[in-house]
Amino acid sequence: MTDDTSLDVICANTEQDTGAVATTDQGREQTALDKKVNEHFAGVVVRKDLVKAVKGNAIVPSYVLEYLLGQYAASDDEATIQAGISSVRQILADHYVHRNQSELVKSTIRERGRYKIIDRVTVSLNDKDDVYEAEFANLGIKQVLVEPATITAHPKLLVGGVWCICDIEYFHSDNSRVVPWILGSIKPIQLSHFDFDSYTTSRRHFTTDEWIDLLIQSIGFNPDLFGRRAKLIQLVRLIPFVERNYNLVELGPKGTGKSHIFSEFSPHGMLISGGEVTVPKLFVNNSNGRLGLVGYWDVVAFDEFAGKKKRTDKALVDIMKNYMANKSFSRGVETLGAEASMVFVGNTSHTVPYMLKHSDLFDELPESYHDSAFLDRLHFYIPGWEVDTIRSEMFSEGYGFVVDYIAEVLKSMRNTDLSDRYQQHFTLGSDISTRDRDGIHKTFSGLMKILYPHGEASQEEIEEILQFAIEGRKRVKDQILRIDSTMAAVKFGFQDADGTWHRVTTLEEDEYPNYYAGRYATSERARAHEPTAEDESRAATDKSPTDAEAEPPLFEGHRDYQENQRGVSYQELLMPYLRGASEISIVDPYIRMPHQGRNLVDLLALLAAEKDPADEISVTLVTKAERGEYEHQHLLMLNDIRESAAAAGINFNVAWDESIHDRSIRADTGWKILLGRGLDIFQKGSGSQYDLGARRQEFRQVVSFGVTYIREKAA
């Protein structure tokens, strides 16, 4: 083992601003965003793949590793960086305590008399002896005396434990009651202070898209693999850190990273198992008056919160409901306030349409929490079913903020309120209740602080996050209306300065209107003069025999599809307008990549399946030629498509046009279809050959796109 000199440097630096990794990439060219990040945030950014490189088998949060990297690899010089990475690896090897090596570490402390370690430390009060005692999670020692001044400086040691760099000394005594372990010094691993004005000044150098990508990279993900809506969903997970008393729920499939932010991202958050929650642990222990988690942490997140059969404490639910509504709780006759945000994450076991048809989107919660009064305290419901299962290629190799730095930035803005910034442009619906309005305001304020900490945003940017905030609260309220028939329906939306009303819907409402319809949906649609499924069914029954035999006219006009929407396919999107055509022209400048070629083949297969086997169809693709090293592969792909289509009775030809930009499909049936994104409307899937989305398009999520149907002539 090495000496403790290197960690002494870290302990000294905890009283200073953090350093950071500003590395040059080995074998990877920096992107324009990477260069810009290093230019304007030099000293507080880290290349995210380095965290994985140094972690090894150390089970420590990311903020601990990035803290160490910031202290040792803060240089643009490659040699210095490599030396710094080696130092961090050596520190973890020598000073991080693995549980299976705890006896070896204890022996080292005994032989040396004093040694520095990295471990999670929890302190409790021994009221019999009136002393504070520390317990070291991995080292496995207890009853180590802690000075009261240490507790005054770091009160979080009392609740949940904190990762620390500690000096441990060993002095054996003949008195068996005396613990031989002595705490020489202790330094929690977190930033001490930073310059907020510098942060907001540097923010002005970034466009909104660049800033969002920087934040996504700071979380640890590659922004290129996320759409705009998916990025906003990830950033909503940060709102509890920047907004006081924010109540958030996320339910969805396993493996989507629901709890990652709350366990790895910030030293100000505490993730606990939903089954381990008690009144004394969460709020206050009336026997000794000690405050619980909400009194010390900015965010308390409950993992594995779902589970219908889980046993719950009714008293805890009641106290939690009061705290979530009033930000206070009782300690005997005394009422105390706290600022901790509450986050509830859990897994779902059914699909969205199944839950909508048979119950509601809160169906998985324990019975005591499946209560309208509790649910009405929630400010936002993250649709976890929209979030992709985490895959290795989704992790970022680009630069992001040192998580300890961005955690302090978010914490510093908790007292700021930007909830009124939309009011110069928009007005919320008049029948939105106070509790609904509070939820919308807190989400809007949180996103404003995350995306526009300098307070500058355009009307379009404000509208985007206002609509997103309304949708998240609407998802909560719509499900409550299924549970509690006494709740009043609400018309969710906003009005702009011109008096135009913008109705807001949830994505699942647009995807599954028949299952989503209920008391609220009926009332809402009636006011919006929209027919419900029941209305349409009644209208069909009332039709005359002649009407029933007539084909309904095809829709003419424009439709928009939201990012992450499912249930969309070429079958329902295009085929009604192409059915019966003998000549079709597809104008799309970007049929180059393999997945774009597969999209084209999917459409040709539908055309081949629907025509009479004895008929032939002529399909012409008007596109741009690929140049450079991939030109040959491009031509081979198109030739393979031509040969495959010919076997199914489709004469496929390619026409080159370097001037085209817009994408469209024209058929001799008289219809022209304008496709904003051409055929490339689907998100990248998992790549697994067993993924249902690879077999049926309706199981895939789409990107945001629009389609316009124009009747050019009668068929």
Steps between C-alpha positions, in 0.01 A plus 500: 500500500609859435521777757219749559664805341272503195181490704633773725493722193134417446410581858676833467313574179155446652522856626559627145308497174509162335727424209378295209600288213565700186657219308601444146344186360700192424406370158181707492465837332329761712163621371422869451296484822791342691731782391244764592440342841873499579532859381224645716497259795868420536567343837151368570451238227604140468505251214232260608658178380793556739270426793445146374871466423606571860211340686609140480311297759463788745132531591495877544270770356607686187534827687772348720699383197459828315606686811825303502550547125448871544779517754758306299429532128431875470728559205504520122836327490459136404793384712358679805158354437629147472701550817188635669289203394770267629498690830122466535519129426775463758300695757198277448719191516671610821238700688154394388383232740360186340289301743681178424833669581391677817717283725807583291427872528448473876833322524666781302353760736628302802850457359537860389308654785320733259362456148269685263194325353201570274179358644135579569462629855184511713490661843253436783458645847570266792266666750615275787856629484404833333746456212482482122616175346590427138446182305704427184294308245776308319770498765252347742602686816254667737488724806781723376477824697415816306543855630177706530661772287520252210127433527428873509701545180362191325152413638422262209730249669207435734255403224580245234876535501748694286800397290809639670877505496603412855815461708460198725738442790549191713582498873438187703401520866478238773148626567279276287227766491726745320482478119855503357397689185539877507370746239789734426331712231201479270420683174173436316555470126318797356570846362528778756405801281487629142434815293139506380542822299773336295265207434219719366742715297645193331148364433439793262761362259289188433188452292211320666574182303868512598413562864255211514762271345757616756260418784422158351875431473537616862248235603717254309301433182576552132254770384516378139294196600220702662227709340392836637214358706719220636758757608238706682380188682855438621532862615172488695679253727725792605214729607483362859861617548428854380144547632403485866223264609451357151303175486583274205393151399639276228355159423618289209674181386817368662845609389423856390724672756219636720706502820844576351477878541405473866775255596791619285450862401508718810626495859179681593267213413416185693362185337327254730292191441128562515465211740741655749302820561387574855374814669809537724737444207322738268363775727573492871569260784267622776685301765820700462388793283750421223404621154474253214615510140278789387673730745847455349478393135385700198350192334366183655429236234312177561622215283286195421196696614250304292341173608130456569553251780761696691408569859494868589466701818174700484642755746801552273273557200300761691812685616645482150182646349512792742868562436462486122215751514616735777880444518468428871459219751442473873745412776274454798337840551755675278459545124816489290564594141738345248600552136574148382347399169332158481559261209322170452632252242375152429453235234187426304399148402242584234488703180347846490186396306446210741515735800273754329246233408488320833594758763726805485867598466547491878380140512836361620516711818436345842135527603557769762668724244239429231304782656382817327604725789858369488523499121367855476816616679716383209620778271613290202471144373794391283374246243768238565367282219635758252857465629728258317660210684857606574750354251879530495507721190280756677780609735690814410866538407465877484556772757254584774500685828668338796186372669600649834522842332162483325348363822613814683370718216157342528500527878587870484187570292251334734403838647442657157148506354456531123142370488359830371724531193232365264235753604614774263416269210242247621211453742398168654145374460262666744364174646843356586489451877745648747668164556527436125638851453760445774618180332529671162679801652756292688584288196521807276721682752726196536549460125561874462777485761655192341481618138507879534675584830578845360125561467505556124270292280299568185121470486533173307740358761270604783202344323685171464570455870161641606323240285727227639428612858124497437515154345681356803238635741213402268624141506463504879156663500350285225582185696361646822171558319484125433547430871288773658168589337462807725794677338406772252618465142748757376560651157879491473661751269606861463413812305750715315500881470285480186231311688569169325430198720765223506357174627754270667469122485716218630674276251315188617173689454587551134624143459209318665196732488247218543662370818588843631138617471319522830295748697768765461574427134129514417459835672817642347413392147146628531635843580748470217216383268689180424315169451575221746522132409144464638378783276661343196349160583153656537544686172592176324186333642280787381630483142278387220585175316627707209733695729630181659600361164683818395874525566581786736693777323875510556628776722632806320722746686786501752569277801779517756647206689684542830839361588478162680152429362428137421237336283619674182577298189520542124192277487276765655705805407558441126323193364144640492627763255719263294262207478408428139782710352698371205759778494658652810777759532693532829708817538746466788858634485613280790467131422864429578542328834408131550204585725366741234525224242308266733227762538463513122486120481226498767286725280567297186404182686164652598436605141587150377279331761191708418506483119367216288785251438437532127544879505820701494576835660757752385680678785756771430729632773629853439799551727851640534809293424742414777855621436830393652594177673138380544396554137551135403301369799219742415473373144515137615216559747273657236579222253415235760169676565426509126564127457300406808205719398497357148435151637182633664368677190630850571710677238729712714712771336724778626522855361780728621428865580752703701264800533221338701441578866134442588367148533176375353314206348276537194271226367291475186199459728500881514659542843820680599642443848745750647726334760709737706753228579436275206483132592746546787240546777600223742744517789795267517406181678705272719649324197400160635358256246245406765364855533132505394555848360734351242210288375201733531523876464212577736711376792772757431522856630506779245685829484302824481369548144214632295316369195277687255253331263410688182242384245637617166230344285216256522605137479 
